[in-house]
Amino acid sequence: MKLRVGHLYPDYLNIYADRGNIAVLAARARWRGLELEVRPLAPGDPTPAGEIDLFYVGGGQDREQALIAPDLAARGPELAEAVAGGAALLAVCGGYQLFGRFYRDQSGDELPGVGLFPLHTVAGERRMIGDVLLECELEPGDRRALAGFENHAGRTYLDEGAEPLGRVVAGFGNDGESGYEGCRVGRAVGTYLHGPLLPRNAWLADWLLSQAIAHRTGEVPTFEPLEDDLEAEAHEVSARRARTRGGRY
Ligand code: GLN
């Protein structure tokens, strides 16, 4: 089976090795006999909405976000339709902010967003930087830990009733106050966690792959576990750092 990933703006939104998330998805797909076709989507490229099983967008500085925001907002309806149609999405940091309604950056400019996530973001004075540890429950009763690194000026405010990705155990999270991080709408996940995120959180990579397969086949597969010793160690190192120093200016 071939899965198709739409990688939005790889030349603009790719800090903290966010591109590494694609490498993890490709490797874990390959180890399971699946093929992953990655389609870079640059400004001006058409959105092959129905063909894509998983959309991915990384993080970036305010400058890069401003360069792509008009193009992203213009393809917003197609992306929202694709996700409503069952495509999965992973949006990281600056990309996550632009999948909300808007991001008011440090210069006060309001960058338009896709409006897929029920939230908005406003840049603050002090950057929220450091290791983060979350508790997530993407599937009822299946509690998992997510560890990564955050560096953002943006404070993200979820609408009443919106579903966060997780509860902050250590770190700043969406706004440094709510105690929550990220946002989830069906198969779409947004988060501030860099690192890159997926090498140290293999379960989330598998969850995204399973949602992408469900988009293609209509059924969520159950994967055989892989030998994830290295991934588990990387997770533990990151989680330990977060517990000892996360969430401090
Ligand atoms: N430029 C945005 C902010 O500062 C996002 C940063 C990022 O992607 N790390 O909040």
Short mmCIF file of C-alpha atoms and ligand atoms in Angstrom, two decimals:
data_model
loop_
_atom_site.label_atom_id
_atom_site.label_comp_id
_atom_site.label_asym_id
_atom_site.label_seq_id
_atom_site.Cartn_x
_atom_site.Cartn_y
_atom_site.Cartn_z
CA MET A 1 0.00 0.00 0.00
CA LYS A 2 1.19 3.52 -0.78
CA LEU A 3 0.42 6.38 1.61
CA ARG A 4 0.67 9.98 0.43
CA VAL A 5 1.99 12.79 2.62
CA GLY A 6 1.52 16.44 1.65
CA HIS A 7 4.48 18.34 3.16
CA LEU A 8 3.46 22.00 3.28
CA TYR A 9 6.22 24.61 2.73
CA PRO A 10 9.27 22.43 3.51
CA ASP A 11 11.60 25.27 2.41
CA TYR A 12 9.99 27.85 4.71
CA LEU A 13 8.73 26.04 7.80
CA ASN A 14 11.43 23.73 9.02
CA ILE A 15 13.21 24.67 12.23
CA TYR A 16 14.54 22.42 15.00
CA ALA A 17 14.88 19.66 12.39
CA ASP A 18 11.11 19.43 11.99
CA ARG A 19 11.84 17.75 8.66
CA GLY A 20 12.96 14.77 10.80
CA ASN A 21 9.32 13.98 11.47
CA ILE A 22 8.93 12.98 7.82
CA ALA A 23 11.96 10.69 8.05
CA VAL A 24 10.42 8.89 11.04
CA LEU A 25 7.06 8.43 9.30
CA ALA A 26 8.84 7.07 6.20
CA ALA A 27 11.00 4.64 8.22
CA ARG A 28 8.13 3.29 10.35
CA ALA A 29 5.97 2.88 7.23
CA ARG A 30 8.81 1.01 5.48
CA TRP A 31 9.38 -1.28 8.50
CA ARG A 32 5.75 -2.26 8.09
CA GLY A 33 5.94 -2.92 4.37
CA LEU A 34 4.18 0.32 3.46
CA GLU A 35 5.38 2.90 0.96
CA LEU A 36 5.27 6.60 1.86
CA GLU A 37 5.18 9.10 -1.02
CA VAL A 38 6.03 12.61 0.16
CA ARG A 39 4.76 15.51 -1.98
CA PRO A 40 6.28 18.89 -1.16
CA LEU A 41 3.66 21.65 -1.45
CA ALA A 42 5.26 25.03 -2.12
CA PRO A 43 3.50 28.40 -2.44
CA GLY A 44 1.40 28.34 -5.61
CA ASP A 45 1.30 24.55 -5.89
CA PRO A 46 -2.20 23.08 -6.20
CA THR A 47 -3.59 21.13 -3.20
CA PRO A 48 -4.25 17.55 -4.35
CA ALA A 49 -6.83 17.38 -1.53
CA GLY A 50 -8.43 13.96 -2.10
CA GLU A 51 -5.13 12.23 -2.87
CA ILE A 52 -3.34 13.10 0.39
CA ASP A 53 -3.68 10.83 3.46
CA LEU A 54 -1.59 12.93 5.83
CA PHE A 55 -0.70 16.62 5.71
CA TYR A 56 2.39 17.86 7.57
CA VAL A 57 3.69 21.36 8.32
CA GLY A 58 6.66 22.37 10.47
CA GLY A 59 7.55 25.46 12.49
CA GLY A 60 9.21 28.74 11.57
CA GLN A 61 10.14 32.27 12.55
CA ASP A 62 7.61 35.08 12.17
CA ARG A 63 9.31 36.14 8.93
CA GLU A 64 8.83 32.79 7.22
CA GLN A 65 5.28 32.50 8.54
CA ALA A 66 4.46 35.89 6.98
CA LEU A 67 5.87 34.74 3.63
CA ILE A 68 3.55 31.72 3.33
CA ALA A 69 0.48 32.76 5.35
CA PRO A 70 -1.49 34.26 2.41
CA ASP A 71 -0.90 31.11 0.30
CA LEU A 72 -1.87 28.83 3.20
CA ALA A 73 -5.01 30.82 4.02
CA ALA A 74 -6.02 30.68 0.33
CA ARG A 75 -5.85 26.89 0.30
CA GLY A 76 -7.57 26.75 3.72
CA PRO A 77 -10.99 25.61 2.43
CA GLU A 78 -9.42 22.70 0.51
CA LEU A 79 -7.36 21.66 3.54
CA ALA A 80 -10.38 21.88 5.85
CA GLU A 81 -12.39 19.80 3.37
CA ALA A 82 -9.60 17.21 3.12
CA VAL A 83 -9.40 16.86 6.92
CA ALA A 84 -13.20 16.73 7.18
CA GLY A 85 -12.95 13.95 4.58
CA GLY A 86 -10.67 11.94 6.87
CA ALA A 87 -7.14 13.02 5.97
CA ALA A 88 -4.78 13.26 8.96
CA LEU A 89 -2.68 16.31 9.84
CA LEU A 90 0.36 17.07 12.01
CA ALA A 91 1.02 20.82 12.40
CA VAL A 92 4.01 21.93 14.47
CA CYS A 93 4.52 25.29 16.21
CA GLY A 94 4.43 28.09 13.58
CA GLY A 95 2.46 25.75 11.30
CA TYR A 96 0.12 24.91 14.20
CA GLN A 97 -0.49 28.62 14.86
CA LEU A 98 -1.45 29.18 11.19
CA PHE A 99 -3.97 26.33 11.24
CA GLY A 100 -5.90 28.40 13.80
CA ARG A 101 -7.85 31.55 12.85
CA PHE A 102 -4.83 33.94 12.96
CA TYR A 103 -1.41 34.63 14.45
CA ARG A 104 -0.68 38.21 15.59
CA ASP A 105 3.10 38.25 15.42
CA GLN A 106 5.70 40.17 17.39
CA SER A 107 5.45 43.17 15.05
CA GLY A 108 1.69 43.28 15.63
CA ASP A 109 0.83 42.09 12.12
CA GLU A 110 -2.13 39.70 12.01
CA LEU A 111 -1.31 36.71 9.78
CA PRO A 112 -4.44 34.97 8.43
CA GLY A 113 -4.88 31.30 9.30
CA VAL A 114 -6.71 28.27 7.94
CA GLY A 115 -9.23 28.30 10.81
CA LEU A 116 -9.22 24.50 11.06
CA PHE A 117 -8.31 24.58 14.76
CA PRO A 118 -10.72 26.55 17.02
CA LEU A 119 -8.06 28.88 18.41
CA HIS A 120 -6.06 32.07 17.85
CA THR A 121 -2.52 33.10 18.78
CA VAL A 122 -0.98 36.37 19.92
CA ALA A 123 2.77 36.89 20.33
CA GLY A 124 3.91 37.95 23.78
CA GLU A 125 7.04 39.73 25.04
CA ARG A 126 8.96 36.77 26.45
CA ARG A 127 9.61 33.59 24.47
CA MET A 128 8.54 30.31 26.03
CA ILE A 129 11.56 28.06 25.58
CA GLY A 130 12.48 24.66 26.99
CA ASP A 131 11.68 20.98 27.29
CA VAL A 132 8.05 19.91 27.58
CA LEU A 133 6.24 16.83 28.85
CA LEU A 134 2.55 16.18 28.19
CA GLU A 135 -0.05 13.59 29.10
CA CYS A 136 -2.27 12.75 26.12
CA GLU A 137 -5.29 10.53 25.47
CA LEU A 138 -5.93 10.44 21.72
CA GLU A 139 -7.82 7.16 22.12
CA PRO A 140 -10.19 6.77 25.09
CA GLY A 141 -8.43 5.06 27.99
CA ASP A 142 -5.07 5.00 26.19
CA ARG A 143 -2.96 7.51 28.17
CA ARG A 144 0.41 8.35 26.68
CA ALA A 145 3.29 10.71 27.39
CA LEU A 146 4.63 13.15 24.79
CA ALA A 147 8.04 14.78 25.21
CA GLY A 148 9.61 17.52 23.12
CA PHE A 149 11.05 21.03 22.99
CA GLU A 150 9.24 24.36 22.65
CA ASN A 151 10.39 27.82 21.57
CA HIS A 152 7.61 30.30 20.83
CA ALA A 153 6.54 33.88 21.49
CA GLY A 154 2.99 33.00 20.56
CA ARG A 155 0.36 32.44 23.24
CA THR A 156 -2.37 30.22 21.87
CA TYR A 157 -5.92 30.48 23.19
CA LEU A 158 -8.33 27.60 22.55
CA ASP A 159 -12.02 28.32 22.18
CA GLU A 160 -14.40 27.13 24.89
CA GLY A 161 -14.96 23.40 24.40
CA ALA A 162 -11.96 22.90 22.09
CA GLU A 163 -9.96 19.71 22.66
CA PRO A 164 -6.29 20.22 23.62
CA LEU A 165 -3.70 17.65 22.54
CA GLY A 166 -2.61 17.11 26.12
CA ARG A 167 -2.24 18.25 29.69
CA VAL A 168 1.07 19.93 30.53
CA VAL A 169 3.08 17.91 33.07
CA ALA A 170 6.16 20.14 32.65
CA GLY A 171 6.74 23.11 30.35
CA PHE A 172 4.76 26.18 29.15
CA GLY A 173 2.37 24.72 26.56
CA ASN A 174 -0.18 26.81 24.66
CA ASP A 175 -0.01 29.96 26.78
CA GLY A 176 2.03 29.20 29.88
CA GLU A 177 -1.11 29.39 32.06
CA SER A 178 -3.96 27.12 30.93
CA GLY A 179 -2.06 23.92 31.70
CA TYR A 180 -2.85 22.56 28.24
CA GLU A 181 -0.86 22.11 25.05
CA GLY A 182 -1.80 21.77 21.42
CA CYS A 183 -5.16 21.08 19.86
CA ARG A 184 -6.90 18.09 18.30
CA VAL A 185 -9.75 17.96 15.83
CA GLY A 186 -10.46 14.37 14.73
CA ARG A 187 -7.36 13.14 12.87
CA ALA A 188 -5.77 16.61 12.92
CA VAL A 189 -3.18 17.33 15.63
CA GLY A 190 -1.47 20.66 16.33
CA THR A 191 1.37 21.12 18.82
CA TYR A 192 4.22 23.43 19.85
CA LEU A 193 6.52 20.44 20.31
CA HIS A 194 9.69 20.41 18.23
CA GLY A 195 12.70 18.25 18.68
CA PRO A 196 11.85 16.88 16.16
CA LEU A 197 8.80 15.42 17.86
CA LEU A 198 8.33 11.95 16.34
CA PRO A 199 11.76 10.31 16.92
CA ARG A 200 11.20 10.55 20.67
CA ASN A 201 7.45 9.76 20.55
CA ALA A 202 7.13 6.73 18.29
CA TRP A 203 3.56 6.04 19.42
CA LEU A 204 2.38 9.32 17.87
CA ALA A 205 4.09 8.48 14.57
CA ASP A 206 2.23 5.16 14.58
CA TRP A 207 -1.04 6.86 15.46
CA LEU A 208 -0.65 9.27 12.50
CA LEU A 209 0.23 6.40 10.15
CA SER A 210 -2.79 4.41 11.32
CA GLN A 211 -5.05 7.41 10.69
CA ALA A 212 -3.54 7.87 7.23
CA ILE A 213 -4.24 4.20 6.45
CA ALA A 214 -7.80 4.59 7.72
CA HIS A 215 -8.21 7.50 5.29
CA ARG A 216 -7.15 5.21 2.45
CA THR A 217 -8.91 1.98 3.48
CA GLY A 218 -11.72 3.03 5.82
CA GLU A 219 -10.27 0.91 8.63
CA VAL A 220 -7.87 1.81 11.45
CA PRO A 221 -5.18 -0.93 11.46
CA THR A 222 -3.63 -2.50 14.55
CA PHE A 223 0.14 -2.46 14.20
CA GLU A 224 2.54 -5.09 15.50
CA PRO A 225 4.92 -3.40 17.98
CA LEU A 226 8.38 -2.50 16.65
CA GLU A 227 11.63 -2.68 18.61
CA ASP A 228 11.67 0.91 19.89
CA ASP A 229 14.46 0.76 22.47
CA LEU A 230 16.29 3.76 21.04
CA GLU A 231 13.06 5.74 20.68
CA ALA A 232 12.12 4.90 24.27
CA GLU A 233 15.53 6.05 25.50
CA ALA A 234 15.29 9.32 23.54
CA HIS A 235 11.85 9.86 25.04
CA GLU A 236 13.10 9.24 28.56
CA VAL A 237 16.01 11.66 28.20
CA SER A 238 13.65 14.36 26.91
CA ALA A 239 11.04 13.67 29.60
CA ARG A 240 13.67 13.80 32.34
CA ARG A 241 14.93 17.17 31.09
CA ALA A 242 11.39 18.51 31.03
CA ARG A 243 10.70 17.36 34.59
CA THR A 244 13.86 19.05 35.86
CA ARG A 245 13.77 22.33 33.96
CA GLY A 246 10.68 22.65 31.79
CA GLY A 247 8.44 25.73 32.00
CA ARG A 248 10.92 28.18 33.51
CA TYR A 249 11.76 31.53 31.91
N1 GLN B 1 7.23 32.34 15.15
C1 GLN B 1 6.34 31.69 16.04
C2 GLN B 1 6.50 32.13 17.48
O1 GLN B 1 7.44 32.69 17.80
C3 GLN B 1 6.55 30.17 15.93
C4 GLN B 1 7.91 29.76 16.37
C5 GLN B 1 8.26 28.31 16.01
O2 GLN B 1 7.76 27.72 15.04
N2 GLN B 1 9.17 27.73 16.78
O3 GLN B 1 5.70 31.88 18.29
#
